[in-house]
């Protein structure tokens, strides 16, 4: 009389249904994984063609302005916000700015390039790149003027306040998972942010060159720019901090003191950075062949 367990028919159907559901879910996961891989490959191709896509956006932007009979995006904004149909000089200003950028003095060109970037950063990223190249100019007056202009653009128009810029490659996985809802505008903004991140790195390289200029006034401007960036923006803050700490060893005592004072202000404004600053200063002290001024400022 051995007991025999009998599974009810309803339980058997339920088990079969669960087994069928698990198979469907597995197939769905496989399809989703395959689709994500296709999207990831497509996004990688987009990144490889970043420059061409950004240039295409610039061409479309200029075509849009031409179609509307406008000379600049500022002209479009003026017409949109204008309460009455009054004659304004925005088109003339844009034409003058274009002429100055091509035929004016170097200072005028820097001012015109800056205004272009402010008008529409995405569609004038080449102008920002030209400004950064000008910051490496042998003419020191142009260098200082250009550094100041780029600093103002970065602090007030380009860099976000509460986060670092994201590279496109670091966001590919997230984009691939939500590829269906991405628009052309999303992709364009992500590509521009990736481009801006690389341009900011180029600007730091230009500052590093200027930090070794034999003229003290140029080096002093570099210290001021590094301080402003470190105080207000989190982008590449470790690299900016290291460059500022390196100025402890500047041959000019005033510049070394200025760098020390700026770092004290940073710690005062951002107490959470104390440990990071201490580590960086400690790394400076333990370097071989450190001069006495660096040790004194540290």
PDB file of C-alpha atoms in Angstrom:
ATOM      1  CA  UNK A   1       0.000   0.000   0.000  1.00  0.00           C
ATOM      2  CA  UNK A   2       2.753   2.514  -0.876  1.00  0.00           C
ATOM      3  CA  UNK A   3       1.561   6.094  -1.129  1.00  0.00           C
ATOM      4  CA  UNK A   4       1.617   7.525  -4.632  1.00  0.00           C
ATOM      5  CA  UNK A   5       1.525  11.305  -4.983  1.00  0.00           C
ATOM      6  CA  UNK A   6      -0.772  12.415  -7.713  1.00  0.00           C
ATOM      7  CA  UNK A   7      -0.374  15.899  -9.187  1.00  0.00           C
ATOM      8  CA  UNK A   8      -3.733  17.489  -9.942  1.00  0.00           C
ATOM      9  CA  UNK A   9      -4.431  18.333 -13.559  1.00  0.00           C
ATOM     10  CA  UNK A  10      -4.737  22.038 -12.738  1.00  0.00           C
ATOM     11  CA  UNK A  11      -1.228  22.065 -11.212  1.00  0.00           C
ATOM     12  CA  UNK A  12       0.183  20.330 -14.282  1.00  0.00           C
ATOM     13  CA  UNK A  13      -1.327  23.010 -16.511  1.00  0.00           C
ATOM     14  CA  UNK A  14       0.071  25.725 -14.276  1.00  0.00           C
ATOM     15  CA  UNK A  15       3.547  24.192 -14.395  1.00  0.00           C
ATOM     16  CA  UNK A  16       3.357  23.900 -18.183  1.00  0.00           C
ATOM     17  CA  UNK A  17       2.247  27.534 -18.426  1.00  0.00           C
ATOM     18  CA  UNK A  18       5.119  28.678 -16.177  1.00  0.00           C
ATOM     19  CA  UNK A  19       7.555  26.686 -18.281  1.00  0.00           C
ATOM     20  CA  UNK A  20       6.160  28.291 -21.433  1.00  0.00           C
ATOM     21  CA  UNK A  21       6.395  31.762 -19.860  1.00  0.00           C
ATOM     22  CA  UNK A  22      10.026  31.209 -18.869  1.00  0.00           C
ATOM     23  CA  UNK A  23      10.829  30.202 -22.450  1.00  0.00           C
ATOM     24  CA  UNK A  24       9.132  33.303 -23.808  1.00  0.00           C
ATOM     25  CA  UNK A  25      10.917  35.517 -21.300  1.00  0.00           C
ATOM     26  CA  UNK A  26      14.233  33.934 -22.222  1.00  0.00           C
ATOM     27  CA  UNK A  27      13.589  34.514 -25.911  1.00  0.00           C
ATOM     28  CA  UNK A  28      12.561  38.109 -25.169  1.00  0.00           C
ATOM     29  CA  UNK A  29      15.761  38.715 -23.198  1.00  0.00           C
ATOM     30  CA  UNK A  30      17.788  37.272 -26.050  1.00  0.00           C
ATOM     31  CA  UNK A  31      16.014  39.521 -28.558  1.00  0.00           C
ATOM     32  CA  UNK A  32      16.542  42.562 -26.314  1.00  0.00           C
ATOM     33  CA  UNK A  33      20.227  41.720 -25.861  1.00  0.00           C
ATOM     34  CA  UNK A  34      20.708  41.330 -29.597  1.00  0.00           C
ATOM     35  CA  UNK A  35      18.874  44.592 -30.255  1.00  0.00           C
ATOM     36  CA  UNK A  36      20.971  46.394 -27.642  1.00  0.00           C
ATOM     37  CA  UNK A  37      24.168  45.123 -29.282  1.00  0.00           C
ATOM     38  CA  UNK A  38      22.968  46.444 -32.648  1.00  0.00           C
ATOM     39  CA  UNK A  39      22.179  49.828 -31.073  1.00  0.00           C
ATOM     40  CA  UNK A  40      25.564  49.888 -29.335  1.00  0.00           C
ATOM     41  CA  UNK A  41      27.324  49.241 -32.644  1.00  0.00           C
ATOM     42  CA  UNK A  42      25.286  51.990 -34.288  1.00  0.00           C
ATOM     43  CA  UNK A  43      26.159  54.445 -31.511  1.00  0.00           C
ATOM     44  CA  UNK A  44      29.858  53.566 -31.818  1.00  0.00           C
ATOM     45  CA  UNK A  45      29.647  54.380 -35.533  1.00  0.00           C
ATOM     46  CA  UNK A  46      28.006  57.709 -34.655  1.00  0.00           C
ATOM     47  CA  UNK A  47      30.881  58.534 -32.303  1.00  0.00           C
ATOM     48  CA  UNK A  48      33.450  57.745 -35.007  1.00  0.00           C
ATOM     49  CA  UNK A  49      31.686  60.230 -37.303  1.00  0.00           C
ATOM     50  CA  UNK A  50      31.303  62.899 -34.609  1.00  0.00           C
ATOM     51  CA  UNK A  51      33.066  65.678 -36.494  1.00  0.00           C
ATOM     52  CA  UNK A  52      31.074  65.083 -39.684  1.00  0.00           C
ATOM     53  CA  UNK A  53      27.761  65.015 -37.810  1.00  0.00           C
ATOM     54  CA  UNK A  54      28.539  68.225 -35.922  1.00  0.00           C
ATOM     55  CA  UNK A  55      29.578  69.891 -39.162  1.00  0.00           C
ATOM     56  CA  UNK A  56      26.327  68.736 -40.767  1.00  0.00           C
ATOM     57  CA  UNK A  57      24.410  70.327 -37.895  1.00  0.00           C
ATOM     58  CA  UNK A  58      26.263  73.599 -38.531  1.00  0.00           C
ATOM     59  CA  UNK A  59      25.376  73.458 -42.229  1.00  0.00           C
ATOM     60  CA  UNK A  60      21.709  72.814 -41.422  1.00  0.00           C
ATOM     61  CA  UNK A  61      21.744  75.693 -38.927  1.00  0.00           C
ATOM     62  CA  UNK A  62      23.121  78.130 -41.510  1.00  0.00           C
ATOM     63  CA  UNK A  63      20.612  76.866 -44.096  1.00  0.00           C
ATOM     64  CA  UNK A  64      17.786  77.422 -41.608  1.00  0.00           C
ATOM     65  CA  UNK A  65      18.915  81.000 -40.985  1.00  0.00           C
ATOM     66  CA  UNK A  66      19.207  81.640 -44.732  1.00  0.00           C
ATOM     67  CA  UNK A  67      15.742  80.230 -45.344  1.00  0.00           C
ATOM     68  CA  UNK A  68      14.264  82.613 -42.775  1.00  0.00           C
ATOM     69  CA  UNK A  69      16.263  85.501 -44.157  1.00  0.00           C
ATOM     70  CA  UNK A  70      18.212  85.925 -40.919  1.00  0.00           C
ATOM     71  CA  UNK A  71      21.863  86.655 -40.387  1.00  0.00           C
ATOM     72  CA  UNK A  72      22.247  84.997 -36.987  1.00  0.00           C
ATOM     73  CA  UNK A  73      20.443  83.146 -34.239  1.00  0.00           C
ATOM     74  CA  UNK A  74      20.367  86.366 -32.248  1.00  0.00           C
ATOM     75  CA  UNK A  75      18.395  87.925 -35.066  1.00  0.00           C
ATOM     76  CA  UNK A  76      15.827  85.117 -34.792  1.00  0.00           C
ATOM     77  CA  UNK A  77      15.595  85.580 -31.029  1.00  0.00           C
ATOM     78  CA  UNK A  78      15.093  89.317 -31.418  1.00  0.00           C
ATOM     79  CA  UNK A  79      12.257  88.832 -33.877  1.00  0.00           C
ATOM     80  CA  UNK A  80      10.612  86.181 -31.718  1.00  0.00           C
ATOM     81  CA  UNK A  81      10.658  88.351 -28.599  1.00  0.00           C
ATOM     82  CA  UNK A  82       9.767  91.593 -30.317  1.00  0.00           C
ATOM     83  CA  UNK A  83       6.346  92.816 -29.214  1.00  0.00           C
ATOM     84  CA  UNK A  84       5.779  95.058 -32.242  1.00  0.00           C
ATOM     85  CA  UNK A  85       7.150  94.987 -35.753  1.00  0.00           C
ATOM     86  CA  UNK A  86       9.877  97.547 -35.255  1.00  0.00           C
ATOM     87  CA  UNK A  87      12.994  97.904 -37.310  1.00  0.00           C
ATOM     88  CA  UNK A  88      16.078  96.739 -35.480  1.00  0.00           C
ATOM     89  CA  UNK A  89      19.755  96.562 -36.271  1.00  0.00           C
ATOM     90  CA  UNK A  90      20.399  92.911 -35.384  1.00  0.00           C
ATOM     91  CA  UNK A  91      21.028  91.917 -39.002  1.00  0.00           C
ATOM     92  CA  UNK A  92      23.440  94.811 -39.426  1.00  0.00           C
ATOM     93  CA  UNK A  93      25.186  93.835 -36.181  1.00  0.00           C
ATOM     94  CA  UNK A  94      25.535  90.243 -37.369  1.00  0.00           C
ATOM     95  CA  UNK A  95      26.927  91.388 -40.724  1.00  0.00           C
ATOM     96  CA  UNK A  96      29.374  93.700 -38.966  1.00  0.00           C
ATOM     97  CA  UNK A  97      30.437  90.864 -36.677  1.00  0.00           C
ATOM     98  CA  UNK A  98      31.072  88.581 -39.645  1.00  0.00           C
ATOM     99  CA  UNK A  99      33.150  91.264 -41.354  1.00  0.00           C
ATOM    100  CA  UNK A 100      35.177  91.938 -38.208  1.00  0.00           C
ATOM    101  CA  UNK A 101      35.865  88.214 -37.739  1.00  0.00           C
ATOM    102  CA  UNK A 102      37.411  88.088 -41.217  1.00  0.00           C
ATOM    103  CA  UNK A 103      39.081  91.482 -41.641  1.00  0.00           C
ATOM    104  CA  UNK A 104      39.367  93.101 -38.197  1.00  0.00           C
ATOM    105  CA  UNK A 105      42.300  93.236 -35.816  1.00  0.00           C
ATOM    106  CA  UNK A 106      43.196  90.204 -33.755  1.00  0.00           C
ATOM    107  CA  UNK A 107      41.383  91.608 -30.711  1.00  0.00           C
ATOM    108  CA  UNK A 108      38.287  92.282 -32.813  1.00  0.00           C
ATOM    109  CA  UNK A 109      38.392  88.736 -34.168  1.00  0.00           C
ATOM    110  CA  UNK A 110      38.587  87.308 -30.649  1.00  0.00           C
ATOM    111  CA  UNK A 111      35.551  89.384 -29.625  1.00  0.00           C
ATOM    112  CA  UNK A 112      33.601  88.311 -32.746  1.00  0.00           C
ATOM    113  CA  UNK A 113      34.453  84.634 -32.212  1.00  0.00           C
ATOM    114  CA  UNK A 114      33.331  84.894 -28.581  1.00  0.00           C
ATOM    115  CA  UNK A 115      29.981  86.389 -29.597  1.00  0.00           C
ATOM    116  CA  UNK A 116      29.477  83.622 -32.154  1.00  0.00           C
ATOM    117  CA  UNK A 117      30.038  80.938 -29.528  1.00  0.00           C
ATOM    118  CA  UNK A 118      27.615  82.673 -27.167  1.00  0.00           C
ATOM    119  CA  UNK A 119      24.988  82.803 -29.916  1.00  0.00           C
ATOM    120  CA  UNK A 120      24.831  79.014 -30.360  1.00  0.00           C
ATOM    121  CA  UNK A 121      27.645  76.930 -28.800  1.00  0.00           C
ATOM    122  CA  UNK A 122      26.708  73.723 -30.625  1.00  0.00           C
ATOM    123  CA  UNK A 123      26.748  75.328 -34.049  1.00  0.00           C
ATOM    124  CA  UNK A 124      29.892  77.386 -33.389  1.00  0.00           C
ATOM    125  CA  UNK A 125      32.188  74.815 -31.791  1.00  0.00           C
ATOM    126  CA  UNK A 126      34.779  75.476 -34.506  1.00  0.00           C
ATOM    127  CA  UNK A 127      34.997  79.092 -33.337  1.00  0.00           C
ATOM    128  CA  UNK A 128      35.689  77.860 -29.798  1.00  0.00           C
ATOM    129  CA  UNK A 129      38.420  75.628 -31.181  1.00  0.00           C
ATOM    130  CA  UNK A 130      39.906  78.620 -33.004  1.00  0.00           C
ATOM    131  CA  UNK A 131      39.905  80.613 -29.758  1.00  0.00           C
ATOM    132  CA  UNK A 132      41.796  77.811 -28.006  1.00  0.00           C
ATOM    133  CA  UNK A 133      44.371  77.745 -30.798  1.00  0.00           C
ATOM    134  CA  UNK A 134      44.725  81.523 -30.474  1.00  0.00           C
ATOM    135  CA  UNK A 135      45.470  81.045 -26.757  1.00  0.00           C
ATOM    136  CA  UNK A 136      48.715  79.369 -27.890  1.00  0.00           C
ATOM    137  CA  UNK A 137      49.655  82.402 -30.009  1.00  0.00           C
ATOM    138  CA  UNK A 138      53.134  83.899 -29.656  1.00  0.00           C
ATOM    139  CA  UNK A 139      51.554  87.333 -29.228  1.00  0.00           C
ATOM    140  CA  UNK A 140      51.137  87.589 -25.459  1.00  0.00           C
ATOM    141  CA  UNK A 141      48.438  90.258 -25.656  1.00  0.00           C
ATOM    142  CA  UNK A 142      46.353  87.928 -27.805  1.00  0.00           C
ATOM    143  CA  UNK A 143      47.050  85.083 -25.403  1.00  0.00           C
ATOM    144  CA  UNK A 144      45.755  86.972 -22.363  1.00  0.00           C
ATOM    145  CA  UNK A 145      42.718  88.352 -24.176  1.00  0.00           C
ATOM    146  CA  UNK A 146      41.863  84.918 -25.525  1.00  0.00           C
ATOM    147  CA  UNK A 147      42.282  83.166 -22.178  1.00  0.00           C
ATOM    148  CA  UNK A 148      39.967  85.700 -20.556  1.00  0.00           C
ATOM    149  CA  UNK A 149      37.345  85.244 -23.276  1.00  0.00           C
ATOM    150  CA  UNK A 150      37.443  81.455 -23.062  1.00  0.00           C
ATOM    151  CA  UNK A 151      37.272  81.635 -19.278  1.00  0.00           C
ATOM    152  CA  UNK A 152      34.103  83.747 -19.450  1.00  0.00           C
ATOM    153  CA  UNK A 153      32.551  81.352 -21.984  1.00  0.00           C
ATOM    154  CA  UNK A 154      33.322  78.302 -19.869  1.00  0.00           C
ATOM    155  CA  UNK A 155      32.082  79.823 -16.631  1.00  0.00           C
ATOM    156  CA  UNK A 156      28.904  81.482 -17.910  1.00  0.00           C
ATOM    157  CA  UNK A 157      27.844  79.672 -21.089  1.00  0.00           C
ATOM    158  CA  UNK A 158      29.379  76.239 -21.591  1.00  0.00           C
ATOM    159  CA  UNK A 159      30.230  74.188 -18.498  1.00  0.00           C
ATOM    160  CA  UNK A 160      27.506  72.809 -16.184  1.00  0.00           C
ATOM    161  CA  UNK A 161      27.643  73.866 -12.529  1.00  0.00           C
ATOM    162  CA  UNK A 162      26.838  70.641 -10.704  1.00  0.00           C
ATOM    163  CA  UNK A 163      28.444  67.876 -12.780  1.00  0.00           C
ATOM    164  CA  UNK A 164      31.330  67.048 -15.064  1.00  0.00           C
ATOM    165  CA  UNK A 165      30.905  66.716 -18.799  1.00  0.00           C
ATOM    166  CA  UNK A 166      30.146  63.197 -19.998  1.00  0.00           C
ATOM    167  CA  UNK A 167      31.963  61.557 -22.865  1.00  0.00           C
ATOM    168  CA  UNK A 168      29.792  59.929 -25.517  1.00  0.00           C
ATOM    169  CA  UNK A 169      31.549  56.584 -25.105  1.00  0.00           C
ATOM    170  CA  UNK A 170      30.672  56.430 -21.386  1.00  0.00           C
ATOM    171  CA  UNK A 171      26.972  56.877 -22.223  1.00  0.00           C
ATOM    172  CA  UNK A 172      26.719  54.346 -25.048  1.00  0.00           C
ATOM    173  CA  UNK A 173      25.346  51.570 -22.794  1.00  0.00           C
ATOM    174  CA  UNK A 174      22.624  53.855 -21.401  1.00  0.00           C
ATOM    175  CA  UNK A 175      21.748  55.175 -24.858  1.00  0.00           C
ATOM    176  CA  UNK A 176      21.556  51.632 -26.249  1.00  0.00           C
ATOM    177  CA  UNK A 177      18.991  50.653 -23.621  1.00  0.00           C
ATOM    178  CA  UNK A 178      16.791  53.636 -24.503  1.00  0.00           C
ATOM    179  CA  UNK A 179      17.570  53.910 -28.188  1.00  0.00           C
ATOM    180  CA  UNK A 180      13.899  53.839 -29.166  1.00  0.00           C
ATOM    181  CA  UNK A 181      13.151  57.137 -27.432  1.00  0.00           C
ATOM    182  CA  UNK A 182      16.332  58.945 -28.509  1.00  0.00           C
ATOM    183  CA  UNK A 183      15.893  61.772 -30.978  1.00  0.00           C
ATOM    184  CA  UNK A 184      18.353  63.451 -33.299  1.00  0.00           C
ATOM    185  CA  UNK A 185      18.545  66.320 -30.824  1.00  0.00           C
ATOM    186  CA  UNK A 186      19.549  63.963 -27.977  1.00  0.00           C
ATOM    187  CA  UNK A 187      22.351  62.508 -30.095  1.00  0.00           C
ATOM    188  CA  UNK A 188      23.529  65.950 -31.193  1.00  0.00           C
ATOM    189  CA  UNK A 189      23.697  67.290 -27.635  1.00  0.00           C
ATOM    190  CA  UNK A 190      25.588  64.193 -26.485  1.00  0.00           C
ATOM    191  CA  UNK A 191      28.085  64.536 -29.347  1.00  0.00           C
ATOM    192  CA  UNK A 192      28.586  68.216 -28.588  1.00  0.00           C
ATOM    193  CA  UNK A 193      29.185  67.494 -24.901  1.00  0.00           C
ATOM    194  CA  UNK A 194      31.800  64.921 -25.906  1.00  0.00           C
ATOM    195  CA  UNK A 195      33.425  67.496 -28.199  1.00  0.00           C
ATOM    196  CA  UNK A 196      33.325  70.173 -25.495  1.00  0.00           C
ATOM    197  CA  UNK A 197      35.021  67.803 -23.051  1.00  0.00           C
ATOM    198  CA  UNK A 198      37.903  67.273 -25.476  1.00  0.00           C
ATOM    199  CA  UNK A 199      38.111  71.023 -26.204  1.00  0.00           C
ATOM    200  CA  UNK A 200      38.333  71.746 -22.487  1.00  0.00           C
ATOM    201  CA  UNK A 201      41.264  69.342 -22.290  1.00  0.00           C
ATOM    202  CA  UNK A 202      42.919  71.254 -25.143  1.00  0.00           C
ATOM    203  CA  UNK A 203      42.334  74.512 -23.270  1.00  0.00           C
ATOM    204  CA  UNK A 204      44.076  73.105 -20.183  1.00  0.00           C
ATOM    205  CA  UNK A 205      46.995  72.133 -22.416  1.00  0.00           C
ATOM    206  CA  UNK A 206      47.117  75.719 -23.712  1.00  0.00           C
ATOM    207  CA  UNK A 207      47.069  76.988 -20.115  1.00  0.00           C
ATOM    208  CA  UNK A 208      49.942  74.649 -19.279  1.00  0.00           C
ATOM    209  CA  UNK A 209      51.968  76.201 -22.103  1.00  0.00           C
ATOM    210  CA  UNK A 210      51.123  79.715 -20.912  1.00  0.00           C
ATOM    211  CA  UNK A 211      52.012  78.754 -17.324  1.00  0.00           C
ATOM    212  CA  UNK A 212      55.640  78.435 -18.480  1.00  0.00           C
ATOM    213  CA  UNK A 213      55.708  81.795 -20.258  1.00  0.00           C
ATOM    214  CA  UNK A 214      58.725  83.948 -19.281  1.00  0.00           C
ATOM    215  CA  UNK A 215      56.459  86.972 -18.746  1.00  0.00           C
ATOM    216  CA  UNK A 216      55.026  87.014 -15.228  1.00  0.00           C
ATOM    217  CA  UNK A 217      51.783  88.750 -16.243  1.00  0.00           C
ATOM    218  CA  UNK A 218      50.818  85.829 -18.476  1.00  0.00           C
ATOM    219  CA  UNK A 219      51.518  83.301 -15.725  1.00  0.00           C
ATOM    220  CA  UNK A 220      49.486  85.381 -13.285  1.00  0.00           C
ATOM    221  CA  UNK A 221      46.510  85.286 -15.650  1.00  0.00           C
ATOM    222  CA  UNK A 222      46.832  81.497 -15.823  1.00  0.00           C
ATOM    223  CA  UNK A 223      46.704  81.234 -12.023  1.00  0.00           C
ATOM    224  CA  UNK A 224      43.596  83.424 -11.906  1.00  0.00           C
ATOM    225  CA  UNK A 225      41.883  81.327 -14.600  1.00  0.00           C
ATOM    226  CA  UNK A 226      42.728  78.052 -12.852  1.00  0.00           C
ATOM    227  CA  UNK A 227      41.351  79.415  -9.591  1.00  0.00           C
ATOM    228  CA  UNK A 228      38.086  80.548 -11.221  1.00  0.00           C
ATOM    229  CA  UNK A 229      37.579  77.186 -12.927  1.00  0.00           C
ATOM    230  CA  UNK A 230      38.351  75.186  -9.791  1.00  0.00           C
ATOM    231  CA  UNK A 231      36.064  77.344  -7.655  1.00  0.00           C
ATOM    232  CA  UNK A 232      33.015  77.333  -9.914  1.00  0.00           C
ATOM    233  CA  UNK A 233      33.126  74.219 -12.104  1.00  0.00           C
ATOM    234  CA  UNK A 234      33.771  70.522 -11.333  1.00  0.00           C
ATOM    235  CA  UNK A 235      35.071  69.676 -14.819  1.00  0.00           C
ATOM    236  CA  UNK A 236      38.532  68.024 -14.644  1.00  0.00           C
ATOM    237  CA  UNK A 237      38.998  69.504 -11.177  1.00  0.00           C
ATOM    238  CA  UNK A 238      41.863  67.143 -10.358  1.00  0.00           C
ATOM    239  CA  UNK A 239      43.868  68.290 -13.386  1.00  0.00           C
ATOM    240  CA  UNK A 240      43.089  71.949 -12.645  1.00  0.00           C
ATOM    241  CA  UNK A 241      44.087  71.507  -8.985  1.00  0.00           C
ATOM    242  CA  UNK A 242      47.385  69.873  -9.931  1.00  0.00           C
ATOM    243  CA  UNK A 243      48.215  72.732 -12.310  1.00  0.00           C
ATOM    244  CA  UNK A 244      47.455  75.280  -9.581  1.00  0.00           C
ATOM    245  CA  UNK A 245      49.570  73.447  -7.005  1.00  0.00           C
ATOM    246  CA  UNK A 246      52.453  73.301  -9.497  1.00  0.00           C
ATOM    247  CA  UNK A 247      52.570  77.107  -9.480  1.00  0.00           C
ATOM    248  CA  UNK A 248      53.855  76.937  -5.889  1.00  0.00           C
ATOM    249  CA  UNK A 249      57.277  76.587  -7.490  1.00  0.00           C
ATOM    250  CA  UNK A 250      56.938  79.574  -9.820  1.00  0.00           C
ATOM    251  CA  UNK A 251      60.161  81.623 -10.049  1.00  0.00           C
ATOM    252  CA  UNK A 252      58.187  84.793  -9.246  1.00  0.00           C
ATOM    253  CA  UNK A 253      57.406  85.009  -5.544  1.00  0.00           C
ATOM    254  CA  UNK A 254      54.196  86.985  -6.169  1.00  0.00           C
ATOM    255  CA  UNK A 255      52.767  84.298  -8.448  1.00  0.00           C
ATOM    256  CA  UNK A 256      53.663  81.506  -6.013  1.00  0.00           C
ATOM    257  CA  UNK A 257      51.997  83.465  -3.213  1.00  0.00           C
ATOM    258  CA  UNK A 258      48.969  84.095  -5.426  1.00  0.00           C
ATOM    259  CA  UNK A 259      48.616  80.353  -6.080  1.00  0.00           C
ATOM    260  CA  UNK A 260      48.843  79.636  -2.341  1.00  0.00           C
ATOM    261  CA  UNK A 261      46.242  82.294  -1.543  1.00  0.00           C
ATOM    262  CA  UNK A 262      43.886  80.951  -4.225  1.00  0.00           C
ATOM    263  CA  UNK A 263      44.166  77.462  -2.795  1.00  0.00           C
ATOM    264  CA  UNK A 264      43.308  78.778   0.684  1.00  0.00           C
ATOM    265  CA  UNK A 265      40.195  80.393  -0.795  1.00  0.00           C
ATOM    266  CA  UNK A 266      39.238  77.132  -2.505  1.00  0.00           C
ATOM    267  CA  UNK A 267      39.473  75.199   0.759  1.00  0.00           C
ATOM    268  CA  UNK A 268      37.483  77.912   2.511  1.00  0.00           C
ATOM    269  CA  UNK A 269      34.706  77.882  -0.113  1.00  0.00           C
ATOM    270  CA  UNK A 270      34.695  74.082  -0.557  1.00  0.00           C
ATOM    271  CA  UNK A 271      35.607  72.378   2.760  1.00  0.00           C
ATOM    272  CA  UNK A 272      34.909  68.945   1.236  1.00  0.00           C
ATOM    273  CA  UNK A 273      37.979  69.410  -0.976  1.00  0.00           C
ATOM    274  CA  UNK A 274      40.401  69.665   1.966  1.00  0.00           C
ATOM    275  CA  UNK A 275      41.518  66.052   1.773  1.00  0.00           C
ATOM    276  CA  UNK A 276      41.978  66.224  -2.014  1.00  0.00           C
ATOM    277  CA  UNK A 277      44.045  69.400  -1.688  1.00  0.00           C
ATOM    278  CA  UNK A 278      46.168  67.916   1.102  1.00  0.00           C
ATOM    279  CA  UNK A 279      46.908  64.844  -1.015  1.00  0.00           C
ATOM    280  CA  UNK A 280      47.911  66.932  -4.011  1.00  0.00           C
ATOM    281  CA  UNK A 281      50.138  69.223  -1.967  1.00  0.00           C
ATOM    282  CA  UNK A 282      51.655  66.174  -0.269  1.00  0.00           C
ATOM    283  CA  UNK A 283      52.407  64.675  -3.681  1.00  0.00           C
ATOM    284  CA  UNK A 284      54.222  67.913  -4.596  1.00  0.00           C
ATOM    285  CA  UNK A 285      56.344  67.830  -1.434  1.00  0.00           C
ATOM    286  CA  UNK A 286      57.442  64.226  -1.992  1.00  0.00           C
ATOM    287  CA  UNK A 287      58.577  64.823  -5.571  1.00  0.00           C
ATOM    288  CA  UNK A 288      62.325  64.607  -6.186  1.00  0.00           C
ATOM    289  CA  UNK A 289      64.257  67.844  -6.700  1.00  0.00           C
ATOM    290  CA  UNK A 290      61.497  70.138  -5.358  1.00  0.00           C
ATOM    291  CA  UNK A 291      62.701  73.727  -5.016  1.00  0.00           C
ATOM    292  CA  UNK A 292      62.624  75.600  -1.712  1.00  0.00           C
ATOM    293  CA  UNK A 293      59.821  77.955  -2.758  1.00  0.00           C
ATOM    294  CA  UNK A 294      57.499  75.005  -3.444  1.00  0.00           C
ATOM    295  CA  UNK A 295      58.257  73.555  -0.019  1.00  0.00           C
ATOM    296  CA  UNK A 296      57.727  76.933   1.629  1.00  0.00           C
ATOM    297  CA  UNK A 297      54.332  77.493  -0.061  1.00  0.00           C
ATOM    298  CA  UNK A 298      53.254  73.920   0.650  1.00  0.00           C
TER     299      UNK A 298
END
